[in-house]
Tab-separated table of C-alpha atoms and ligand atoms in Angstrom:
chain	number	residue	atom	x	y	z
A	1	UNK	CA	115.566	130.848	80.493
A	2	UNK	CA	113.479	127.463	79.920
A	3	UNK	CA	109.591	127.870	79.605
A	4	UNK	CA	107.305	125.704	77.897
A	5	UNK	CA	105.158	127.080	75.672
A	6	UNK	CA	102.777	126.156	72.401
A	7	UNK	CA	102.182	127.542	69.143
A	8	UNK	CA	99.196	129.097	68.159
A	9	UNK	CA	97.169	128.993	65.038
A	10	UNK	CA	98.080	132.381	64.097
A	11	UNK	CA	101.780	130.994	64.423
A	12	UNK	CA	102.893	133.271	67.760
A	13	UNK	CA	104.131	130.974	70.833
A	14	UNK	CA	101.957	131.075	74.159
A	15	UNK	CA	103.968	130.195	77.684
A	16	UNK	CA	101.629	127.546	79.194
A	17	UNK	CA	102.449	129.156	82.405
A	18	UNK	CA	100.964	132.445	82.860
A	19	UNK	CA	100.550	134.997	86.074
A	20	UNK	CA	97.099	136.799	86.699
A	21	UNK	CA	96.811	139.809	87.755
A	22	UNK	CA	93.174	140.594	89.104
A	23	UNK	CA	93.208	141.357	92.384
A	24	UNK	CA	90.346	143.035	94.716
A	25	UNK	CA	93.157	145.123	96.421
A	26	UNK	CA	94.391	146.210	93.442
A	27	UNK	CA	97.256	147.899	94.896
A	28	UNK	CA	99.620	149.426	92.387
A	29	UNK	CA	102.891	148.667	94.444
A	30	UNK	CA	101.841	144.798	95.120
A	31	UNK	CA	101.232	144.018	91.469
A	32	UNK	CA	104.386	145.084	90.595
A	33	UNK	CA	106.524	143.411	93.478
A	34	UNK	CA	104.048	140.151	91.804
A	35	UNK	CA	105.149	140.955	88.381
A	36	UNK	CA	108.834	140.949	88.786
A	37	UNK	CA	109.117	138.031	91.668
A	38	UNK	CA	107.391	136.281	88.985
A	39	UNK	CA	109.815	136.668	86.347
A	40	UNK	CA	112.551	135.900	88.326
A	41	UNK	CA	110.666	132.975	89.044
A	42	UNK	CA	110.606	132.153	85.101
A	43	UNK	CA	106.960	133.012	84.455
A	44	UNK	CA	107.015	134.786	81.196
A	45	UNK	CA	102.971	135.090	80.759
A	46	UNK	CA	101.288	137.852	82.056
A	47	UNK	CA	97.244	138.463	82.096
A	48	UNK	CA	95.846	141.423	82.492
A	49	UNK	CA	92.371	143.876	81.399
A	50	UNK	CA	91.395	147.028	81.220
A	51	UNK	CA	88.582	146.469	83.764
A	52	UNK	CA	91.394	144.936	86.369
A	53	UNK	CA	92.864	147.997	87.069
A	54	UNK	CA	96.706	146.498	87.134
A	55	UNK	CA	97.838	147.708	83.582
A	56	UNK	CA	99.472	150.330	84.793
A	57	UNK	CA	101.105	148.288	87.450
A	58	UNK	CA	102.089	145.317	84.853
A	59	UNK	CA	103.053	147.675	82.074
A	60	UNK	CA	105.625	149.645	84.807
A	61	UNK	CA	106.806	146.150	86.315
A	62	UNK	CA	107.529	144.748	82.734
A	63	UNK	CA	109.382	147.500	81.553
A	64	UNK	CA	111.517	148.273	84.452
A	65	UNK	CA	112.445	144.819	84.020
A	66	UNK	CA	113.703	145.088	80.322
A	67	UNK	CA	115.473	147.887	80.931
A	68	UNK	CA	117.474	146.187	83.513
A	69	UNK	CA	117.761	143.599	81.298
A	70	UNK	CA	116.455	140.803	83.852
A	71	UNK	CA	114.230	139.625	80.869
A	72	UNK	CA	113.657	140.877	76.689
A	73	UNK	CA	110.466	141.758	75.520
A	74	UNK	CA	110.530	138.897	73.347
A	75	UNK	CA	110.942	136.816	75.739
A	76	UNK	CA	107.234	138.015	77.379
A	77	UNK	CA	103.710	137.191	76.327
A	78	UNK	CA	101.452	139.796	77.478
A	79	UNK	CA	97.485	139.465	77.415
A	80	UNK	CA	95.019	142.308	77.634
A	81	UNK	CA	91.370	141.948	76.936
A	82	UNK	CA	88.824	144.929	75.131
A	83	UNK	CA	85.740	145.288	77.467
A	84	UNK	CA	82.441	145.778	76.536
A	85	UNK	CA	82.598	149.615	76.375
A	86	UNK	CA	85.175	149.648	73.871
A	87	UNK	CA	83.097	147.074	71.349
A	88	UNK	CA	82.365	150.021	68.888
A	89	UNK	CA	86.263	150.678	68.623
A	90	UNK	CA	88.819	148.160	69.133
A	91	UNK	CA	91.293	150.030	67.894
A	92	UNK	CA	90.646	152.887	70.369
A	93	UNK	CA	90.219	150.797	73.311
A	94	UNK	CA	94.021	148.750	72.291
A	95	UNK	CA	95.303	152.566	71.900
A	96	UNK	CA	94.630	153.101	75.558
A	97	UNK	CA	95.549	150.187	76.867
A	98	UNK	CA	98.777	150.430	75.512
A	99	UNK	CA	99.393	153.879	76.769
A	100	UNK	CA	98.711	152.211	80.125
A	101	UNK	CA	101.079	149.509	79.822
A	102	UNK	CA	103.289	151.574	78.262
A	103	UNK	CA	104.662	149.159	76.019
A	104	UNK	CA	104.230	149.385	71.591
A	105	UNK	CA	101.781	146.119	71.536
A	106	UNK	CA	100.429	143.175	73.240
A	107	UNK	CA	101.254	139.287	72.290
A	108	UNK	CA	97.419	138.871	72.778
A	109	UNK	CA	93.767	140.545	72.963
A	110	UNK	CA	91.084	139.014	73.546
A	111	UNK	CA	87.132	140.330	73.655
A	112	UNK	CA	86.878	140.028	77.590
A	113	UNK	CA	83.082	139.362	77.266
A	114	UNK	CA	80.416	138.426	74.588
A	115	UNK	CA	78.886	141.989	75.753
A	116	UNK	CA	78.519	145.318	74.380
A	117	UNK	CA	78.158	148.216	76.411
A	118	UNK	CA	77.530	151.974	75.562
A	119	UNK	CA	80.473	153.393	75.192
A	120	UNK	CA	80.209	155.391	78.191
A	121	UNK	CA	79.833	153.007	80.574
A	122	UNK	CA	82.586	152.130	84.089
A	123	UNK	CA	80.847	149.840	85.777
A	124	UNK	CA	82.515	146.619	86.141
A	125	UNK	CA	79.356	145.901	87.347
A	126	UNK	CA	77.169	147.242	84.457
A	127	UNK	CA	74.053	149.008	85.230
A	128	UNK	CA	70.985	148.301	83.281
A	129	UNK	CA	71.625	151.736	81.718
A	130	UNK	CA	74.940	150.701	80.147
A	131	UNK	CA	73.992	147.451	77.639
A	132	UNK	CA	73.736	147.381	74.181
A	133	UNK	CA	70.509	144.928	73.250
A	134	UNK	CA	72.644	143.439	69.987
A	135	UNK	CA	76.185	142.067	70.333
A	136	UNK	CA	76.854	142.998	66.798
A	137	UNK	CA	80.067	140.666	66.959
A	138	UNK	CA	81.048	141.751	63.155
A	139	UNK	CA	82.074	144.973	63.986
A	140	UNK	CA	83.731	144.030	67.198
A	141	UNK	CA	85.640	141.425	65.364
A	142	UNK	CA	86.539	143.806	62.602
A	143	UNK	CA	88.310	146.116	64.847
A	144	UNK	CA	89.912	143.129	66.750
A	145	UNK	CA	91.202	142.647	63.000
A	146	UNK	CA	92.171	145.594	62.283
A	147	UNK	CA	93.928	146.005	66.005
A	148	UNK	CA	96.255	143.206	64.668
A	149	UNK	CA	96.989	144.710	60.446
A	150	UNK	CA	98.071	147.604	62.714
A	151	UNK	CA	100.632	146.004	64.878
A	152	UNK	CA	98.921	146.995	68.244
A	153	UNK	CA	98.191	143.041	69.058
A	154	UNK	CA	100.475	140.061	67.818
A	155	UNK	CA	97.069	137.954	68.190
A	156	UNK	CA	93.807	137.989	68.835
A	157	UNK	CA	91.398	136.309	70.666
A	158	UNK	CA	87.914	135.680	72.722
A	159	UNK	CA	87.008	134.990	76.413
A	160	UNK	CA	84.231	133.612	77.956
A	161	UNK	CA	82.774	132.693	74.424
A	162	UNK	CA	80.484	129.142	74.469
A	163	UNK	CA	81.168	126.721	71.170
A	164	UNK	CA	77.689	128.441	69.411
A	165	UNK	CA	79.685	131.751	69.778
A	166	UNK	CA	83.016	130.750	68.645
A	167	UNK	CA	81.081	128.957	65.467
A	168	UNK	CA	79.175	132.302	64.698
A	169	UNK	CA	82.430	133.941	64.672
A	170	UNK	CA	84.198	132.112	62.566
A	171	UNK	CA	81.082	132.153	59.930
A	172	UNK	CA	82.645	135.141	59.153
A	173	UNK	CA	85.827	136.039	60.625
A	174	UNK	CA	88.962	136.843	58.318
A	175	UNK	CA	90.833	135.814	60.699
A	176	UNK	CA	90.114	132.968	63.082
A	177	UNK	CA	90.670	133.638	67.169
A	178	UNK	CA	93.708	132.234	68.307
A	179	UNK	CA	92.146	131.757	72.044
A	180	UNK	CA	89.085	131.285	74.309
A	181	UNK	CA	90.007	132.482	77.623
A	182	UNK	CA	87.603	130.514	79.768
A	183	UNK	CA	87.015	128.842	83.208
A	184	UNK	CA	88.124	125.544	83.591
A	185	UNK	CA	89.550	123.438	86.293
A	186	UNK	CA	88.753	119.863	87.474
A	187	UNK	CA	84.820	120.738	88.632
A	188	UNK	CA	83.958	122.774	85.513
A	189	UNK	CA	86.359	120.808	82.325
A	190	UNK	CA	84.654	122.022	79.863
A	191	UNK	CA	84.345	119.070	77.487
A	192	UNK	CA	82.427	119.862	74.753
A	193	UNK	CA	84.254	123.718	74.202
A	194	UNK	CA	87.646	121.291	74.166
A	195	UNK	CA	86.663	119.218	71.749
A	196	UNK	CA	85.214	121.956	69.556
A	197	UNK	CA	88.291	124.261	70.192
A	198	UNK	CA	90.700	120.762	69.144
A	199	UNK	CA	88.344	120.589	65.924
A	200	UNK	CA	89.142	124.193	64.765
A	201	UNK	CA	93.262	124.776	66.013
A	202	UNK	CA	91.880	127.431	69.042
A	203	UNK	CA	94.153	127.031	72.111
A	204	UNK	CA	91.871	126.942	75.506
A	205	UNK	CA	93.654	129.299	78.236
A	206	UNK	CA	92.240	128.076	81.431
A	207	UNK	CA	91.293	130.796	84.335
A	208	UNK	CA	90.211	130.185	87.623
A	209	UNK	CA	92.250	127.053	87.440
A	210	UNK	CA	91.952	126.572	91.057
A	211	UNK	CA	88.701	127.944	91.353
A	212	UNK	CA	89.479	131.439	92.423
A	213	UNK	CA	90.086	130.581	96.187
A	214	UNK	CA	90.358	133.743	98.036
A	215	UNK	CA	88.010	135.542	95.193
A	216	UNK	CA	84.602	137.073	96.830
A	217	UNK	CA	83.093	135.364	94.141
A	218	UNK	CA	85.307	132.464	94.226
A	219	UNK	CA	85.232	128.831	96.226
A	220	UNK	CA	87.870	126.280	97.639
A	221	UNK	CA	86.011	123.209	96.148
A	222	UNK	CA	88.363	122.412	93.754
A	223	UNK	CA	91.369	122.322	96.080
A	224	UNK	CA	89.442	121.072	98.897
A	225	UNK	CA	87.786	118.188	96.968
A	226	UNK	CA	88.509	114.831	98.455
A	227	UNK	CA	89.333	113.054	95.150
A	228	UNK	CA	91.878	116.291	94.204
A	229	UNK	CA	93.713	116.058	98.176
A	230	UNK	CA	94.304	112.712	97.784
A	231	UNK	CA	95.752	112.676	94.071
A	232	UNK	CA	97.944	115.221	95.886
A	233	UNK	CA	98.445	113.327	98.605
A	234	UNK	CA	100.064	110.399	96.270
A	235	UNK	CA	102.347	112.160	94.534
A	236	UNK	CA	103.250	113.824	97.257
A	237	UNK	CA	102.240	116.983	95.649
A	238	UNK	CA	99.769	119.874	96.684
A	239	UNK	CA	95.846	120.057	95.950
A	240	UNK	CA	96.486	123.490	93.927
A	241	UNK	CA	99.243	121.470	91.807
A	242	UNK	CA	96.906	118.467	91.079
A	243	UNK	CA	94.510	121.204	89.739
A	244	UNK	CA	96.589	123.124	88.015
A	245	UNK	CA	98.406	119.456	86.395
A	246	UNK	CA	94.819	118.291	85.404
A	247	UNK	CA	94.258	121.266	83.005
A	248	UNK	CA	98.216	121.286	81.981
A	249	UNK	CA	97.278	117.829	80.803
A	250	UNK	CA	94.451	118.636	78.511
A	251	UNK	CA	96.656	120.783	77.002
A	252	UNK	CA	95.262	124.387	78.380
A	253	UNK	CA	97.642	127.125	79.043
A	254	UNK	CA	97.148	128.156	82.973
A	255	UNK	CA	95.978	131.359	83.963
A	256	UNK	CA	96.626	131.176	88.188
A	257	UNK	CA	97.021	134.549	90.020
A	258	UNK	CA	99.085	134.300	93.277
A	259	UNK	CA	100.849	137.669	94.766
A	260	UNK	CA	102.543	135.182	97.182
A	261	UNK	CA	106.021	134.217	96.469
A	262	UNK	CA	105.411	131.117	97.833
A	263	UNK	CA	102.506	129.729	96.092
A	264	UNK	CA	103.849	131.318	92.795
A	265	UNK	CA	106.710	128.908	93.440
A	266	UNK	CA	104.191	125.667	94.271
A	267	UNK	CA	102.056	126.867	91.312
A	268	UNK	CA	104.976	126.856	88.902
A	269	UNK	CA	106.441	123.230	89.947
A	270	UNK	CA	102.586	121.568	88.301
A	271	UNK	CA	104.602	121.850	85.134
A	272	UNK	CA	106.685	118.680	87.046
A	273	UNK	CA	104.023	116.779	88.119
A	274	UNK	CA	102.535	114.178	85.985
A	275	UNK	CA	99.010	112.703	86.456
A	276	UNK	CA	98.636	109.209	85.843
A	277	UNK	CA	95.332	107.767	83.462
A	278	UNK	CA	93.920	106.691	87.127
A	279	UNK	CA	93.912	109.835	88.891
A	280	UNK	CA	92.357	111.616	85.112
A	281	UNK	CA	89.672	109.075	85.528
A	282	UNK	CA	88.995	109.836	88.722
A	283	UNK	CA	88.849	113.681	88.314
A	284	UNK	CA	86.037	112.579	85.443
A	285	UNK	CA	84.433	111.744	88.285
A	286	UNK	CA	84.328	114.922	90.062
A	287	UNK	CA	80.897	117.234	90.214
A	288	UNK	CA	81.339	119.944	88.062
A	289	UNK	CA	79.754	123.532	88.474
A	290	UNK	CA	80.462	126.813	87.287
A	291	UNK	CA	82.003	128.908	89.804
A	292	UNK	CA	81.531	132.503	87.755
A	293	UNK	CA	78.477	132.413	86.077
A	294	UNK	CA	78.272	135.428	84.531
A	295	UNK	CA	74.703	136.925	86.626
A	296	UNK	CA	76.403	140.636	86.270
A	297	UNK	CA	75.946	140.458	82.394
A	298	UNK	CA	72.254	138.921	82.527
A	299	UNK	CA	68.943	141.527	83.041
A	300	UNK	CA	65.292	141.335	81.956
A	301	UNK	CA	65.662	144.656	80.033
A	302	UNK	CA	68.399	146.090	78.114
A	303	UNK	CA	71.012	142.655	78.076
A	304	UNK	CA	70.666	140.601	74.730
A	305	UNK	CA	70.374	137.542	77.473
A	306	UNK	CA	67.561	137.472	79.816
A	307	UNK	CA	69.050	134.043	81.672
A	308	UNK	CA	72.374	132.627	82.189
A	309	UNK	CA	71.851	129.679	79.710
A	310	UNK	CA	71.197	132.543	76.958
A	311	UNK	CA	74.496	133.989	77.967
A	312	UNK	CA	76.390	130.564	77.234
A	313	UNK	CA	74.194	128.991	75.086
A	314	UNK	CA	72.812	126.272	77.361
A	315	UNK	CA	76.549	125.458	78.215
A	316	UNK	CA	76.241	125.995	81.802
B	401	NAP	N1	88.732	136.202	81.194
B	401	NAP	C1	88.041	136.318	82.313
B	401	NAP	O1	86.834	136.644	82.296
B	401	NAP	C2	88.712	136.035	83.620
B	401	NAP	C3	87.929	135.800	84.757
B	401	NAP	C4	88.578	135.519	85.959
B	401	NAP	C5	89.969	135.482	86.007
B	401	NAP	N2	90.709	135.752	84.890
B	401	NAP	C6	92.190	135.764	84.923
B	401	NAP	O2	92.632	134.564	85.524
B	401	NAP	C7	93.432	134.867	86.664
B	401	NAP	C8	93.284	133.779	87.704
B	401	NAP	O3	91.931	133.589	88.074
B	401	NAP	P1	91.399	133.793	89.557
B	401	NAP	O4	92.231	134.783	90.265
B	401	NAP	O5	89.965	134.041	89.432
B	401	NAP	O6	91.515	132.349	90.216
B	401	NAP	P2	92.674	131.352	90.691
B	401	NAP	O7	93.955	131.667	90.019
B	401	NAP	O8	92.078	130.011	90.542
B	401	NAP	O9	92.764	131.653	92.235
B	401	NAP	C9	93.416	132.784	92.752
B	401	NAP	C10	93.290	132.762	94.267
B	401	NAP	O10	93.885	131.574	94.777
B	401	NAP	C11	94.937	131.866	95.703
B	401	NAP	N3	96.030	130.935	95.375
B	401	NAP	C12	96.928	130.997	94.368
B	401	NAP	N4	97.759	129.953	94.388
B	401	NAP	C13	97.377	129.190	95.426
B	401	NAP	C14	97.866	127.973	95.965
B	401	NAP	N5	98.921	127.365	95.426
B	401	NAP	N6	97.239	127.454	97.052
B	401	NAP	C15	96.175	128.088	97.602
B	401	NAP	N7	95.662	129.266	97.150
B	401	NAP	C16	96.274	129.800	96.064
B	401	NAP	C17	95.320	133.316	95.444
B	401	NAP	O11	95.708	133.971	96.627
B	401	NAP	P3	97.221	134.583	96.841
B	401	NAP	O12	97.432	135.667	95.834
B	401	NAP	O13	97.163	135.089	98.243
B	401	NAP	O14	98.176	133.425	96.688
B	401	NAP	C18	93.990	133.906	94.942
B	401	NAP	O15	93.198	134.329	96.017
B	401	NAP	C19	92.973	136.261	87.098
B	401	NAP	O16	93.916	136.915	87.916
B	401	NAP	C20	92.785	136.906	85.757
B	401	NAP	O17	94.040	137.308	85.227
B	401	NAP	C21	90.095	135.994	83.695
């Protein structure tokens, strides 16, 4: 099966092509039927998290398909991410989520959020009740390390980390992330976390690469911007495929969840399309704002940031 792919700093390949699986339904049987249409499609990159719910449903999917032999673990790069309850024990939270999946380790975990909870807390939503005031990011990172000397992870990584948080990181990490999961599509590109990530080897996985258009949360500018429909328009390609092309060519890996055989197809054929130094240019043009700001993880109280910009570091 051909996949493109690059290699990470830690030396592990990533398919640039990867399926989410966060859904609001999150219905066990759906994620599944996703998972393996998917791979039949050819994606080989699967995202998932604890706080998603779909483990289960991706670990099951995954495994039902290696023992049919439609695909070899090998072959599969499978992301799972350590939320904020689980900061005071990596190792523990890895532990679980690998019972979940079923499956002996992941290709790659990341620390979902620069946020610590108590390690009692559900909410995906956390109450006031359930932050930590310090981030204490040493001993996060040094179970995230250790996660890896034992096997459970074949990388690690970050998410939703600004350039100031990355740097603090690798003041004294042993080991260096291998990715920032972040948002990024053509009206939030991220710039200045690009360039810093290109400085120090750290690949960029893009989510919300179309701007999360049937999320709550989410919004169709991106795909309904004017400049984006009529790239599309000219190569006679769709407005979700110009989006998902612009952050293929900056080199980003592509995080895009679609349960829809259909649009898993369209999303798959950006890795055709080629965008031409014009139509780059013109998505420089393009407004950019932040479609998920991260509110849920700011409070007045008990969060170590009292504002958004504290939570990225004036990169929003
Ligand atoms: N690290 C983090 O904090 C973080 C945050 C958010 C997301 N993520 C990850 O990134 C993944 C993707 O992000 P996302 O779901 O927020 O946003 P997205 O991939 O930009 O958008 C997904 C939405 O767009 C629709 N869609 C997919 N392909 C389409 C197409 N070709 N044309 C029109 N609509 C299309 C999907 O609906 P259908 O399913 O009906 O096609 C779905 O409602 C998540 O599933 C998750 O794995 C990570």
């Amino acid at each position: 099966m051909k996949y493109n792919q690059v290699t990470l700093n830690c030396g592990s390949t990533i398919p640039i092509m990867a399926l989410g699986t966060y859904s609001s339904q999150n219905d066990r049987e759906e994620t599944k039927h996703a998972v393996q249409t998917a791979l039949k499609m050819g994606y080989r990159h699967f995202d998932t998290a604890k706080i998603y719910g779909s483990e289960a449903a991706v670990g099951e999917a995954l495994t039902e398909s290696i023992l049919n032999q439609t695909v070899e673990r090998e072959d599969i790069f499978l992301t799972s991410k350590l939320w904020g309850s689980d900061h005071h024990d990596p190792v523990s939270g890895l532990t679980r989520t690998l019972k979940r999946l079923g499956m002996e380790h992941v290709d790659m975990y990341l620390v979902h959020w620069p946020v610590k909870l108590k390690p009692w807390a559900t909410n995906a939503v956390p109450d006031e009740a359930e932050f930590e005031p310090v981030l204490d990011l040493e001993t996060t990172w040094g179970g995230m390390e250790r996660c890896l000397d034992m096997g459970l992870c074949r990388s690690i990584g970050v998410s939703n980390f600004s350039t100031n948080k990355i740097q603090r990181l690798l003041d004294f990490a042993s080991i260096p992330p291998a990715v920032d999961q972040v948002e990024m599509h053509p009206r939030w590109r991220q710039t200045k976390l690009r360039e810093f990530c290109g400085d120090h080897n750290i690949h960029i996985s893009a989510y919300s690469p179309l701007g999360g258009p049937g999320n709550a949360w989410g919004s169709t500018a991106v795909v309904d911007d004017p400049i984006i429909q009529s790239i599309a328009l000219k190569h006679k390609a769709t407005p979700a495929q110009v989006a998902l092309g612009w952050g293929l060519s900056k080199g980003a890996s592509i995080i895009v969840k679609s349960f829809n055989k259909e649009r898993m197809k369209e999303n798959m054929g950006a890795l055709d399309l080629r965008l031409d130094d014009h139509d780059l240019l013109n998505i420089e043009m393009m407004e950019e704002r932040k479609i998920m700001r991260g509110e849920f993880l700011v409070n007045q109280t008990t969060s170590p940031y009292k504002t958004i910009q504290d939570l990225w570091d004036d990169e929003i």
